[in-house]
Amino acid sequence: MTENAGTIRQAWHSKRARQGTWALALCAYALLLCLGSYLRLQEQDFRQTNIIQNTRMLASTVLSTGGESDDILLRVNDLLNVDSVLGVKLLQGGDSPLSVGETQNDFPAHNTTQNVLVQWDDLFEKADVALRLDENLPYDWLVLRLDGTRLSPAPHWGTLVNWIAAPLIAGLLAVLNLWLWGKMHLRPMQAIQNHLQEHSGKLASTPLPQELTKGKDHTALLARQIEAMRVEVSDAKAKSDFQARFLHETPYALLRCSVNRKVLYANSAARAQQALFGDDSKEFIAPALSELVRKAFYESKEVFGDIRNKDHIITFRAVPVLDAGYVNLYGEAKRHMDDDI
């Protein structure tokens, strides 16, 4: 659980992850709101159809036998005994021969051509239903005010979707998107970063885990590039180590020094001969070698010179590297002084 929370937290710190998460959550929320609104409309249509059917059933019960006007008034008035009926009204032209209970004066409109009219109150709890009566009857309209909550429950599935499911699902999708983003993009990148930190100083000899280089995403591509660079650096380091070891192990004295006599490099064969250095710390070359270095550098050509070391004479070749500002000294020959006699 802690690992998942850490993954989500890492993804949230990414700007692209936050933007994608907000876009996904808002789109999901908007779609679910549309779905909830559609469900509410469907539920309300079903509710209205159910109420119209109940109204027709009540009207057919009291009007099916026909009769005189007074008999119809009595039977219609009896509809108030039904629990769901809150008001009854009969219309004839512009008059209201019967209006009992809760009724509306301006419903239905006089110029309407429809046969059935339904009008809800603001809370969708009470419905006024107007039925156009048969021409053989002495009345034009039968209007009933009905208790909608008794006849049919109010829409609830659409409300649940809008107020509960929409924010909940949008939030879950946002968390899932952050988790997937962190798992697919940031966790491998974090693993690469941890690998580089843990193996600092020995990266050339420590390959990346294979699972980081697999895949086709940008992180795997980066991991493969890092691994290719590591192999290249490792090969270069091995080659450099081999060359350095060769120079270090050769029995001939090799030195590199600047024009001001400072030693930049000396192999073990050179450091074993104190006569080549002008001080005990071996930071500067001897004056004889210094003159050879000066001559090679300022004449811009290879020069040769002999240096005496106890009972031996070493012949050095001084090769100037003008653009770098130093001179390489190669001890090419070493002979005993008696050989010159």
PDB file of N, CA and C in Angstrom, residues 37-53 118 120 124 152-153 155:
ATOM      1  N   SER A  37     -28.019  12.663 -16.110  1.00  0.00           N
ATOM      2  CA  SER A  37     -29.124  13.505 -16.579  1.00  0.00           C
ATOM      3  C   SER A  37     -30.031  12.732 -17.527  1.00  0.00           C
ATOM      4  N   TYR A  38     -29.439  11.914 -18.391  1.00  0.00           N
ATOM      5  CA  TYR A  38     -30.248  11.095 -19.297  1.00  0.00           C
ATOM      6  C   TYR A  38     -31.106  10.109 -18.512  1.00  0.00           C
ATOM      7  N   LEU A  39     -30.523   9.495 -17.483  1.00  0.00           N
ATOM      8  CA  LEU A  39     -31.301   8.567 -16.654  1.00  0.00           C
ATOM      9  C   LEU A  39     -32.443   9.286 -15.945  1.00  0.00           C
ATOM     10  N   ARG A  40     -32.172  10.492 -15.469  1.00  0.00           N
ATOM     11  CA  ARG A  40     -33.231  11.262 -14.803  1.00  0.00           C
ATOM     12  C   ARG A  40     -34.377  11.555 -15.777  1.00  0.00           C
ATOM     13  N   LEU A  41     -34.045  11.923 -17.013  1.00  0.00           N
ATOM     14  CA  LEU A  41     -35.087  12.179 -18.004  1.00  0.00           C
ATOM     15  C   LEU A  41     -35.886  10.921 -18.308  1.00  0.00           C
ATOM     16  N   GLN A  42     -35.184   9.795 -18.431  1.00  0.00           N
ATOM     17  CA  GLN A  42     -35.883   8.544 -18.707  1.00  0.00           C
ATOM     18  C   GLN A  42     -36.782   8.149 -17.540  1.00  0.00           C
ATOM     19  N   GLU A  43     -36.276   8.322 -16.337  1.00  0.00           N
ATOM     20  CA  GLU A  43     -37.086   7.990 -15.166  1.00  0.00           C
ATOM     21  C   GLU A  43     -38.310   8.908 -15.064  1.00  0.00           C
ATOM     22  N   GLN A  44     -38.081  10.199 -15.372  1.00  0.00           N
ATOM     23  CA  GLN A  44     -39.194  11.139 -15.303  1.00  0.00           C
ATOM     24  C   GLN A  44     -40.225  10.839 -16.388  1.00  0.00           C
ATOM     25  N   ASP A  45     -39.757  10.467 -17.585  1.00  0.00           N
ATOM     26  CA  ASP A  45     -40.693  10.084 -18.646  1.00  0.00           C
ATOM     27  C   ASP A  45     -41.493   8.849 -18.244  1.00  0.00           C
ATOM     28  N   PHE A  46     -40.816   7.879 -17.653  1.00  0.00           N
ATOM     29  CA  PHE A  46     -41.523   6.673 -17.196  1.00  0.00           C
ATOM     30  C   PHE A  46     -42.530   7.022 -16.101  1.00  0.00           C
ATOM     31  N   ARG A  47     -42.103   7.901 -15.207  1.00  0.00           N
ATOM     32  CA  ARG A  47     -42.999   8.315 -14.126  1.00  0.00           C
ATOM     33  C   ARG A  47     -44.232   9.033 -14.681  1.00  0.00           C
ATOM     34  N   GLN A  48     -44.000   9.921 -15.643  1.00  0.00           N
ATOM     35  CA  GLN A  48     -45.122  10.663 -16.225  1.00  0.00           C
ATOM     36  C   GLN A  48     -46.060   9.726 -16.975  1.00  0.00           C
ATOM     37  N   THR A  49     -45.500   8.781 -17.726  1.00  0.00           N
ATOM     38  CA  THR A  49     -46.339   7.807 -18.428  1.00  0.00           C
ATOM     39  C   THR A  49     -47.183   7.005 -17.453  1.00  0.00           C
ATOM     40  N   ASN A  50     -46.574   6.615 -16.335  1.00  0.00           N
ATOM     41  CA  ASN A  50     -47.300   5.847 -15.317  1.00  0.00           C
ATOM     42  C   ASN A  50     -48.443   6.664 -14.730  1.00  0.00           C
ATOM     43  N   ILE A  51     -48.172   7.953 -14.481  1.00  0.00           N
ATOM     44  CA  ILE A  51     -49.225   8.813 -13.908  1.00  0.00           C
ATOM     45  C   ILE A  51     -50.357   9.037 -14.911  1.00  0.00           C
ATOM     46  N   ILE A  52     -50.003   9.204 -16.193  1.00  0.00           N
ATOM     47  CA  ILE A  52     -51.055   9.363 -17.219  1.00  0.00           C
ATOM     48  C   ILE A  52     -51.909   8.104 -17.291  1.00  0.00           C
ATOM     49  N   GLN A  53     -51.291   6.943 -17.225  1.00  0.00           N
ATOM     50  CA  GLN A  53     -52.052   5.701 -17.261  1.00  0.00           C
ATOM     51  C   GLN A  53     -52.998   5.594 -16.059  1.00  0.00           C
ATOM     52  N   VAL A 118     -49.806  17.450 -19.118  1.00  0.00           N
ATOM     53  CA  VAL A 118     -49.257  17.168 -17.786  1.00  0.00           C
ATOM     54  C   VAL A 118     -48.411  18.353 -17.367  1.00  0.00           C
ATOM     55  N   TRP A 120     -46.106  19.627 -13.902  1.00  0.00           N
ATOM     56  CA  TRP A 120     -45.557  19.307 -12.585  1.00  0.00           C
ATOM     57  C   TRP A 120     -45.304  20.591 -11.812  1.00  0.00           C
ATOM     58  N   PHE A 124     -41.462  18.547  -8.514  1.00  0.00           N
ATOM     59  CA  PHE A 124     -41.853  17.305  -9.163  1.00  0.00           C
ATOM     60  C   PHE A 124     -42.501  16.322  -8.186  1.00  0.00           C
ATOM     61  N   SER A 152     -45.824   7.071  -8.152  1.00  0.00           N
ATOM     62  CA  SER A 152     -44.562   6.622  -8.741  1.00  0.00           C
ATOM     63  C   SER A 152     -43.411   7.302  -8.006  1.00  0.00           C
ATOM     64  N   PRO A 153     -42.385   6.550  -7.645  1.00  0.00           N
ATOM     65  CA  PRO A 153     -41.274   7.155  -6.902  1.00  0.00           C
ATOM     66  C   PRO A 153     -40.524   8.176  -7.752  1.00  0.00           C
ATOM     67  N   PRO A 155     -37.384  10.136  -9.444  1.00  0.00           N
ATOM     68  CA  PRO A 155     -36.142   9.616 -10.046  1.00  0.00           C
ATOM     69  C   PRO A 155     -35.006   9.583  -9.030  1.00  0.00           C
TER      70      PRO A 155
END
